[in-house]
Amino acid sequence: MSTTRFAASFTTLAAAAALMVGCASAPTVTPGLQQARSNVRAAEADPAVLKYASLDVKKAADSLQRAERLSAEREAPADIDSAAYIASTQARTAMAIAKAATEEEAIKAAEADRERARADANARRANVAQAQAANAQIAAANASADANAARQQAANAQADAAQAQAQAAALAQELADLQAKQTDRGMLVTLGDVLFEFGRAEIKPNAQASISKLANYLKQHPDRRVLIEGFTDSVGGDAANLTLSQRRSQAVAAALQAQGVDASRLETRGYGKQYPVASNSSTSDRAMNRRVEVYISNDNQPVRARG
């Protein structure tokens, strides 16, 4: 064998031997060991852990050192993971102890703040009580005059209540005169054919009394909403009747506005010959169907429409 070939063979063998030695000396690093390293480092870097659980983190560091030794000696991965698991558990326990102690300290500080706040509040109340006591004598001197004023106010209140009751009774009587009745859509006032001439939408002069009574009630109850619905009998075409019924409902709305009822409270609908209340086979029945119905809400919500 030539000198050159011997040297190359020796170099290859030496490199292989070095590789084998390197592989034989590499430590065994398991995922559990890597996690333990991370957990212990995190615990050692936490000031709260060093303050409240220094002994526990020392135990975790010792357990990690044992796991590192087993890794360096290439012991079985199960043994390395077992030691690493103990180190991880001890590190997590140290962090949990530190967290609990930190929270407890915060609670104690908050309680101390509350105690100081209560003390301050008590001091303020004491100051207020002293001021009230100082003013009590002045208040006592004025008590007689205040009592007389209170009696006068009570008398005035009784008079106002009596007047309000009288007004309510008068309004109730006005609605009774209008033959109002309660329905599931609100209070219903039916204004019959006497309001209009046949085939016309102008309110008759002698119907103004009914309009005034209705307007007075609405002005005394400004929160109520109103839906005015117009109807006709079956005489005439559908389109003409629909238009006439709409004009009649709008005429009633305009009359209420003229009496001081806010237009924003009023809504009008025309239904023509729909929804008859009597047959259209006689003059009297047709007169009953030629009507305007006024629905007054029970609250401040709009009246529910038909259908």
Short mmCIF file of C-alpha atoms in Angstrom, two decimals:
data_model
loop_
_atom_site.label_atom_id
_atom_site.label_comp_id
_atom_site.label_asym_id
_atom_site.label_seq_id
_atom_site.Cartn_x
_atom_site.Cartn_y
_atom_site.Cartn_z
CA MET A 1 0.00 0.00 0.00
CA SER A 2 1.37 3.41 -0.94
CA THR A 3 2.06 6.08 1.65
CA THR A 4 -0.68 8.34 0.21
CA ARG A 5 -3.36 5.64 0.30
CA PHE A 6 -2.37 4.70 3.90
CA ALA A 7 -2.67 8.32 4.99
CA ALA A 8 -6.15 8.68 3.44
CA SER A 9 -7.34 5.47 5.09
CA PHE A 10 -5.99 6.63 8.45
CA THR A 11 -7.75 9.99 8.09
CA THR A 12 -11.07 8.31 7.29
CA LEU A 13 -10.77 5.96 10.25
CA ALA A 14 -9.85 8.84 12.54
CA ALA A 15 -12.87 10.86 11.42
CA ALA A 16 -15.18 7.88 11.92
CA ALA A 17 -13.74 7.31 15.36
CA ALA A 18 -14.19 10.97 16.24
CA LEU A 19 -17.81 10.82 15.02
CA MET A 20 -18.46 7.73 17.10
CA VAL A 21 -16.92 9.37 20.15
CA GLY A 22 -19.02 12.52 19.56
CA CYS A 23 -22.21 10.50 19.25
CA ALA A 24 -21.39 8.52 22.33
CA SER A 25 -20.88 11.69 24.39
CA ALA A 26 -24.04 13.62 23.25
CA PRO A 27 -26.63 13.90 26.09
CA THR A 28 -30.19 12.56 25.73
CA VAL A 29 -32.59 15.49 25.59
CA THR A 30 -36.30 14.62 25.84
CA PRO A 31 -39.33 16.91 25.34
CA GLY A 32 -40.03 16.59 29.05
CA LEU A 33 -36.55 17.84 29.89
CA GLN A 34 -36.96 20.80 27.52
CA GLN A 35 -40.29 21.68 29.17
CA ALA A 36 -38.73 21.39 32.64
CA ARG A 37 -35.95 23.77 31.64
CA SER A 38 -38.50 26.29 30.41
CA ASN A 39 -40.65 26.00 33.55
CA VAL A 40 -37.75 26.32 35.96
CA ARG A 41 -36.29 29.30 34.07
CA ALA A 42 -39.70 31.01 34.16
CA ALA A 43 -40.02 30.42 37.90
CA GLU A 44 -36.49 31.68 38.61
CA ALA A 45 -37.17 34.83 36.57
CA ASP A 46 -40.37 35.69 38.47
CA PRO A 47 -39.71 38.18 41.33
CA ALA A 48 -42.88 37.04 43.09
CA VAL A 49 -41.63 33.42 43.10
CA LEU A 50 -38.28 34.49 44.54
CA LYS A 51 -40.14 36.51 47.19
CA TYR A 52 -42.80 34.03 48.27
CA ALA A 53 -41.61 30.57 47.13
CA SER A 54 -37.81 30.63 47.08
CA LEU A 55 -37.56 27.22 48.77
CA ASP A 56 -39.91 25.64 46.23
CA VAL A 57 -38.05 27.05 43.25
CA LYS A 58 -34.78 25.80 44.82
CA LYS A 59 -36.30 22.31 44.92
CA ALA A 60 -37.30 22.65 41.28
CA ALA A 61 -33.76 23.71 40.32
CA ASP A 62 -32.31 20.71 42.20
CA SER A 63 -34.71 18.33 40.46
CA LEU A 64 -33.82 19.86 37.08
CA GLN A 65 -30.13 19.42 37.88
CA ARG A 66 -30.78 15.72 38.54
CA ALA A 67 -32.62 15.40 35.22
CA GLU A 68 -29.70 17.14 33.46
CA ARG A 69 -27.28 14.67 35.04
CA LEU A 70 -29.36 11.73 33.84
CA SER A 71 -29.43 13.32 30.39
CA ALA A 72 -25.67 13.78 30.34
CA GLU A 73 -25.21 10.13 31.38
CA ARG A 74 -27.60 9.08 28.60
CA GLU A 75 -29.91 7.29 30.97
CA ALA A 76 -33.25 5.92 29.81
CA PRO A 77 -35.61 8.61 28.49
CA ALA A 78 -38.29 7.46 30.95
CA ASP A 79 -35.96 8.17 33.88
CA ILE A 80 -35.02 11.55 32.43
CA ASP A 81 -38.68 12.46 31.87
CA SER A 82 -39.56 11.34 35.40
CA ALA A 83 -37.00 13.64 36.95
CA ALA A 84 -37.95 16.42 34.50
CA TYR A 85 -41.64 16.01 35.39
CA ILE A 86 -40.82 16.47 39.08
CA ALA A 87 -38.85 19.62 38.25
CA SER A 88 -41.71 21.00 36.11
CA THR A 89 -44.26 20.22 38.81
CA GLN A 90 -42.18 21.88 41.50
CA ALA A 91 -41.66 24.97 39.28
CA ARG A 92 -45.38 25.26 38.58
CA THR A 93 -46.13 24.79 42.28
CA ALA A 94 -43.72 27.60 43.14
CA MET A 95 -45.43 29.91 40.62
CA ALA A 96 -48.87 28.97 41.94
CA ILE A 97 -47.77 29.69 45.52
CA ALA A 98 -46.35 33.05 44.42
CA LYS A 99 -49.54 33.93 42.54
CA ALA A 100 -51.75 33.06 45.52
CA ALA A 101 -49.53 35.05 47.88
CA THR A 102 -49.53 38.04 45.51
CA GLU A 103 -53.33 37.95 45.23
CA GLU A 104 -53.69 37.66 49.00
CA GLU A 105 -51.41 40.63 49.47
CA ALA A 106 -53.48 42.62 46.94
CA ILE A 107 -56.68 41.68 48.81
CA LYS A 108 -55.17 42.81 52.09
CA ALA A 109 -54.11 46.09 50.49
CA ALA A 110 -57.60 46.59 49.08
CA GLU A 111 -59.14 45.88 52.48
CA ALA A 112 -56.81 48.42 54.04
CA ASP A 113 -57.87 50.97 51.41
CA ARG A 114 -61.53 50.23 52.15
CA GLU A 115 -60.93 50.66 55.87
CA ARG A 116 -59.30 54.01 55.24
CA ALA A 117 -62.19 55.01 52.98
CA ARG A 118 -64.70 53.98 55.67
CA ALA A 119 -62.78 55.96 58.25
CA ASP A 120 -62.78 59.00 55.99
CA ALA A 121 -66.50 58.57 55.35
CA ASN A 122 -67.19 58.30 59.08
CA ALA A 123 -65.20 61.44 59.68
CA ARG A 124 -67.16 63.27 57.00
CA ARG A 125 -70.44 62.06 58.47
CA ALA A 126 -69.32 63.25 61.89
CA ASN A 127 -68.56 66.67 60.45
CA VAL A 128 -71.94 66.75 58.73
CA ALA A 129 -73.64 65.73 61.97
CA GLN A 130 -71.94 68.54 63.81
CA ALA A 131 -73.02 71.02 61.16
CA GLN A 132 -76.56 69.67 61.29
CA ALA A 133 -76.61 69.99 65.05
CA ALA A 134 -75.44 73.58 64.76
CA ASN A 135 -78.25 74.30 62.31
CA ALA A 136 -80.88 72.47 64.35
CA GLN A 137 -81.55 75.45 66.58
CA ILE A 138 -82.13 77.69 63.57
CA ALA A 139 -84.41 75.05 62.03
CA ALA A 140 -86.38 74.79 65.27
CA ALA A 141 -86.98 78.52 65.27
CA ASN A 142 -88.46 78.28 61.77
CA ALA A 143 -90.43 75.08 62.44
CA SER A 144 -93.64 76.83 63.41
CA ALA A 145 -93.68 78.92 60.26
CA ASP A 146 -92.87 75.86 58.16
CA ALA A 147 -95.69 73.92 59.82
CA ASN A 148 -98.15 76.67 58.99
CA ALA A 149 -96.92 76.73 55.40
CA ALA A 150 -97.21 72.95 55.21
CA ARG A 151 -100.81 73.07 56.43
CA GLN A 152 -101.59 75.68 53.83
CA GLN A 153 -99.92 73.56 51.13
CA ALA A 154 -101.93 70.54 52.25
CA ALA A 155 -105.12 72.55 52.02
CA ASN A 156 -104.13 73.75 48.55
CA ALA A 157 -103.27 70.20 47.52
CA GLN A 158 -106.65 68.96 48.68
CA ALA A 159 -108.32 71.72 46.71
CA ASP A 160 -106.25 70.85 43.63
CA ALA A 161 -107.11 67.17 44.06
CA ALA A 162 -110.79 67.97 44.36
CA GLN A 163 -110.58 70.12 41.25
CA ALA A 164 -108.70 67.38 39.38
CA GLN A 165 -111.32 64.84 40.40
CA ALA A 166 -114.05 67.16 39.22
CA GLN A 167 -112.27 67.63 35.91
CA ALA A 168 -111.77 63.87 35.55
CA ALA A 169 -115.45 63.31 36.30
CA ALA A 170 -116.40 65.94 33.74
CA LEU A 171 -114.14 64.34 31.13
CA ALA A 172 -115.53 60.91 31.93
CA GLN A 173 -119.02 62.33 31.50
CA GLU A 174 -118.01 63.83 28.16
CA LEU A 175 -116.78 60.45 26.99
CA ALA A 176 -119.96 58.87 28.29
CA ASP A 177 -121.89 61.42 26.23
CA LEU A 178 -119.84 60.34 23.23
CA GLN A 179 -120.71 56.70 24.06
CA ALA A 180 -117.04 55.68 24.25
CA LYS A 181 -116.27 52.05 24.95
CA GLN A 182 -113.10 50.10 25.70
CA THR A 183 -111.80 47.67 23.04
CA ASP A 184 -108.67 45.57 22.64
CA ARG A 185 -107.25 48.35 20.42
CA GLY A 186 -107.99 51.15 22.88
CA MET A 187 -110.97 53.35 23.74
CA LEU A 188 -113.38 53.67 20.80
CA VAL A 189 -115.49 56.75 20.06
CA THR A 190 -117.82 56.33 17.08
CA LEU A 191 -118.86 59.52 15.28
CA GLY A 192 -121.89 58.64 13.20
CA ASP A 193 -123.42 59.91 9.99
CA VAL A 194 -124.60 63.13 11.69
CA LEU A 195 -121.10 64.56 11.14
CA PHE A 196 -121.38 64.83 7.36
CA GLU A 197 -123.86 65.45 4.59
CA PHE A 198 -124.47 62.46 2.36
CA GLY A 199 -121.52 61.99 0.00
CA ARG A 200 -119.51 64.87 1.54
CA ALA A 201 -116.54 65.18 3.93
CA GLU A 202 -117.20 68.62 5.51
CA ILE A 203 -118.17 68.38 9.19
CA LYS A 204 -121.62 69.77 9.96
CA PRO A 205 -121.74 72.79 12.31
CA ASN A 206 -123.97 70.96 14.79
CA ALA A 207 -121.30 68.22 15.10
CA GLN A 208 -118.71 70.59 16.57
CA ALA A 209 -119.91 69.88 20.12
CA SER A 210 -118.89 66.24 19.79
CA ILE A 211 -115.52 67.24 18.33
CA SER A 212 -114.95 69.69 21.22
CA LYS A 213 -115.69 67.04 23.86
CA LEU A 214 -113.28 64.64 22.22
CA ALA A 215 -110.61 67.35 21.88
CA ASN A 216 -110.96 68.32 25.56
CA TYR A 217 -110.40 64.72 26.62
CA LEU A 218 -107.32 64.37 24.39
CA LYS A 219 -105.81 67.64 25.67
CA GLN A 220 -106.23 66.39 29.24
CA HIS A 221 -104.38 63.18 28.27
CA PRO A 222 -101.48 64.44 26.11
CA ASP A 223 -99.70 61.08 26.16
CA ARG A 224 -102.51 59.23 24.35
CA ARG A 225 -102.21 58.49 20.62
CA VAL A 226 -105.20 58.57 18.24
CA LEU A 227 -106.15 56.57 15.13
CA ILE A 228 -109.07 58.00 13.11
CA GLU A 229 -110.74 55.57 10.68
CA GLY A 230 -113.33 56.60 8.07
CA PHE A 231 -116.00 54.32 6.52
CA THR A 232 -118.83 54.60 3.98
CA ASP A 233 -121.84 52.54 3.00
CA SER A 234 -121.93 50.39 -0.14
CA VAL A 235 -123.50 53.05 -2.38
CA GLY A 236 -121.10 54.18 -5.09
CA GLY A 237 -117.87 52.82 -6.52
CA ASP A 238 -115.03 51.37 -4.44
CA ALA A 239 -112.49 54.06 -5.38
CA ALA A 240 -114.91 56.89 -4.67
CA ASN A 241 -115.91 55.41 -1.32
CA LEU A 242 -112.28 54.88 -0.33
CA THR A 243 -111.42 58.49 -1.16
CA LEU A 244 -114.51 59.78 0.69
CA SER A 245 -113.69 57.74 3.81
CA GLN A 246 -110.13 59.06 3.82
CA ARG A 247 -111.32 62.66 3.45
CA ARG A 248 -113.76 62.21 6.34
CA SER A 249 -111.09 60.82 8.68
CA GLN A 250 -108.77 63.68 7.70
CA ALA A 251 -111.57 66.21 8.31
CA VAL A 252 -112.00 64.93 11.87
CA ALA A 253 -108.22 65.11 12.40
CA ALA A 254 -108.16 68.70 11.14
CA ALA A 255 -111.05 69.63 13.45
CA LEU A 256 -109.21 68.15 16.45
CA GLN A 257 -106.07 70.07 15.50
CA ALA A 258 -108.11 73.26 15.32
CA GLN A 259 -109.23 72.52 18.90
CA GLY A 260 -105.58 72.33 20.06
CA VAL A 261 -104.71 68.63 19.68
CA ASP A 262 -101.11 68.09 18.46
CA ALA A 263 -101.07 66.73 14.89
CA SER A 264 -98.20 64.34 15.75
CA ARG A 265 -100.63 62.36 17.92
CA LEU A 266 -103.16 61.85 15.11
CA GLU A 267 -103.15 59.17 12.41
CA THR A 268 -105.87 58.73 9.79
CA ARG A 269 -107.05 55.80 7.69
CA GLY A 270 -109.85 55.35 5.15
CA TYR A 271 -111.45 51.97 4.53
CA GLY A 272 -114.35 52.84 2.20
CA LYS A 273 -117.17 50.33 2.47
CA GLN A 274 -115.00 47.73 4.23
CA TYR A 275 -115.76 46.58 7.78
CA PRO A 276 -119.50 47.42 7.84
CA VAL A 277 -121.23 47.32 11.23
CA ALA A 278 -124.64 46.68 9.67
CA SER A 279 -126.05 45.39 6.40
CA ASN A 280 -126.50 47.88 3.59
CA SER A 281 -130.00 46.68 2.78
CA SER A 282 -131.84 49.61 4.36
CA THR A 283 -131.44 53.35 4.79
CA SER A 284 -130.90 53.07 8.55
CA ASP A 285 -128.29 50.32 8.14
CA ARG A 286 -126.40 52.32 5.53
CA ALA A 287 -126.43 55.31 7.88
CA MET A 288 -124.77 53.17 10.57
CA ASN A 289 -122.00 52.20 8.15
CA ARG A 290 -121.33 55.85 7.22
CA ARG A 291 -119.20 56.61 10.28
CA VAL A 292 -115.84 57.72 11.64
CA GLU A 293 -114.27 55.64 14.41
CA VAL A 294 -111.75 57.29 16.72
CA TYR A 295 -109.47 54.93 18.67
CA ILE A 296 -107.62 56.39 21.69
CA SER A 297 -104.60 54.40 22.87
CA ASN A 298 -104.36 53.12 26.44
CA ASP A 299 -100.77 54.41 26.71
CA ASN A 300 -98.28 56.42 24.67
CA GLN A 301 -97.95 53.80 21.93
CA PRO A 302 -99.66 54.03 18.51
CA VAL A 303 -103.03 52.34 18.14
CA ARG A 304 -102.76 48.93 16.50
CA ALA A 305 -104.05 48.97 12.91
CA ARG A 306 -106.76 46.65 11.68
CA GLY A 307 -105.74 43.21 10.46
#
